[in-house]
Coordinates of C-alpha atoms in Angstrom, one line a residue:
Q15 CA 9.9 -6.5 14.1
V16 CA 7.0 -4.5 12.8
R17 CA 3.8 -6.5 12.1
L18 CA 1.5 -5.2 9.4
V19 CA -2.1 -6.2 9.0
E20 CA -4.1 -5.2 5.9
S21 CA -7.8 -5.0 5.5
G22 CA -10.5 -3.5 3.2
G23 CA -10.2 -5.7 0.1
G24 CA -13.2 -7.0 -1.7
S25 CA -15.0 -7.5 -4.9
V26 CA -16.3 -4.5 -6.8
Q27 CA -17.4 -3.3 -10.2
A28 CA -15.3 -1.2 -12.5
G29 CA -15.5 2.4 -11.6
D30 CA -16.1 1.7 -7.9
S31 CA -13.9 2.7 -5.0
L32 CA -12.2 0.9 -2.2
T33 CA -10.0 1.9 0.7
L34 CA -7.4 -0.4 2.0
S35 CA -6.0 -0.1 5.5
C36 CA -2.7 -1.3 7.0
V37 CA -2.3 -1.2 10.7
A38 CA 1.2 -1.5 12.3
S39 CA 1.9 -3.2 15.6
E40 CA 4.4 -0.6 16.9
R41 CA 4.3 3.1 17.6
S42 CA 7.8 3.3 16.1
F43 CA 5.9 2.9 12.8
T44 CA 5.9 6.7 12.7
K45 CA 9.6 6.4 11.6
Y46 CA 8.9 4.0 8.8
V47 CA 8.5 4.6 5.1
A48 CA 5.4 2.8 3.9
A49 CA 4.3 1.5 0.5
W50 CA 1.6 -0.6 -1.2
F51 CA 2.5 -3.3 -3.7
R52 CA 0.2 -5.7 -5.6
Q53 CA 0.5 -9.0 -7.3
A54 CA -1.8 -10.5 -9.9
P55 CA -1.9 -14.2 -10.7
G56 CA 1.1 -15.2 -12.7
K57 CA 2.7 -11.8 -12.4
E58 CA 5.5 -10.3 -10.3
R59 CA 4.8 -8.1 -7.4
E60 CA 4.7 -4.5 -8.5
F61 CA 4.9 -1.2 -6.8
V62 CA 1.6 0.8 -6.5
A63 CA 2.2 3.7 -4.1
G64 CA 4.6 4.9 -1.4
C65 CA 4.9 7.7 1.2
S66 CA 7.5 9.2 3.4
W67 CA 7.6 8.5 7.2
S68 CA 5.6 11.6 7.8
G69 CA 3.2 11.0 5.0
D70 CA 3.9 14.4 3.5
T71 CA 5.5 13.0 0.4
A72 CA 3.8 10.4 -1.8
Y73 CA 4.7 8.8 -5.1
Y74 CA 2.8 6.5 -7.4
A75 CA 3.1 4.0 -10.2
D76 CA 2.0 5.5 -13.6
S77 CA -0.8 3.0 -13.8
V78 CA -2.5 4.4 -10.7
Q79 CA -1.5 8.0 -10.8
G80 CA -4.6 10.2 -10.4
R81 CA -6.8 7.3 -9.2
F82 CA -5.1 6.1 -6.0
T83 CA -4.1 8.0 -2.9
I84 CA -1.8 6.9 -0.2
S85 CA -2.0 8.5 3.2
K86 CA -0.6 7.9 6.7
D87 CA -2.4 8.4 10.0
I88 CA 0.5 8.6 12.5
P89 CA -1.5 8.6 15.7
E90 CA -3.4 5.5 14.5
N91 CA -0.2 3.7 13.2
T92 CA -2.1 3.2 9.9
V93 CA -1.5 3.6 6.2
Y94 CA -4.4 3.9 3.8
L95 CA -4.7 3.3 0.1
Q96 CA -7.8 5.1 -1.3
M97 CA -8.5 3.5 -4.7
D98 CA -11.0 5.3 -7.1
S99 CA -12.1 4.6 -10.6
L100 CA -11.1 0.9 -10.2
K101 CA -10.4 -1.1 -13.4
P102 CA -10.4 -4.8 -14.0
E103 CA -6.6 -4.6 -14.4
D104 CA -6.4 -3.5 -10.8
T105 CA -7.4 -7.0 -9.7
A106 CA -4.6 -8.4 -7.5
V107 CA -3.6 -9.2 -3.9
Y108 CA -2.5 -5.9 -2.3
F109 CA 0.4 -5.9 0.2
C110 CA 1.4 -3.3 2.7
A111 CA 5.2 -2.8 3.2
A112 CA 7.4 -0.8 5.5
D113 CA 11.0 0.0 6.0
L114 CA 13.2 2.5 7.9
W115 CA 15.4 3.4 5.0
S116 CA 13.7 2.9 1.7
H117 CA 12.1 6.3 0.9
G118 CA 11.3 6.4 -2.8
A119 CA 12.1 2.8 -3.4
Q120 CA 9.8 0.9 -5.8
V121 CA 11.2 -2.6 -5.7
P122 CA 9.9 -5.2 -3.2
G123 CA 13.4 -6.1 -2.0
S124 CA 13.9 -2.7 -0.5
Y125 CA 11.2 -3.3 2.1
A126 CA 11.9 -5.4 5.2
H127 CA 8.4 -5.7 6.6
W128 CA 5.3 -7.0 4.9
G129 CA 1.7 -7.7 5.6
Q130 CA -0.2 -10.9 4.6
G131 CA -2.1 -9.2 1.7
T132 CA -5.7 -8.5 0.9
Q133 CA -7.5 -9.5 -2.3
V134 CA -9.1 -6.9 -4.5
T135 CA -11.2 -8.1 -7.4
V136 CA -12.6 -5.7 -10.0
S137 CA -15.2 -7.0 -12.5
S138 CA -16.2 -5.3 -15.7

């Protein structure tokens, strides 16, 4: 069982940047596909960004394309989400997710392992 711990959330102004981190408990994390999801109050959890086990391939939701960047630091067992040009509509709890087999998947049910989430609040 891979344990994921997110950090880096906070309260910022529109246009600011934040970097979220997700540290995995196992070195076998190098074999896992990773992704970030988010959930705003009263809304369903939605896909934000994902990457292949190597981190070489990344894919994004249309709403964050060009503003967010996902990356994977294999030696550090860590996945990052660099968020630039933040907007108030980016406000949500952000979750890290991982799975051995779900490359390209954009639905929460495709991921077996989840972090506890970190709050991002963007004010106008």
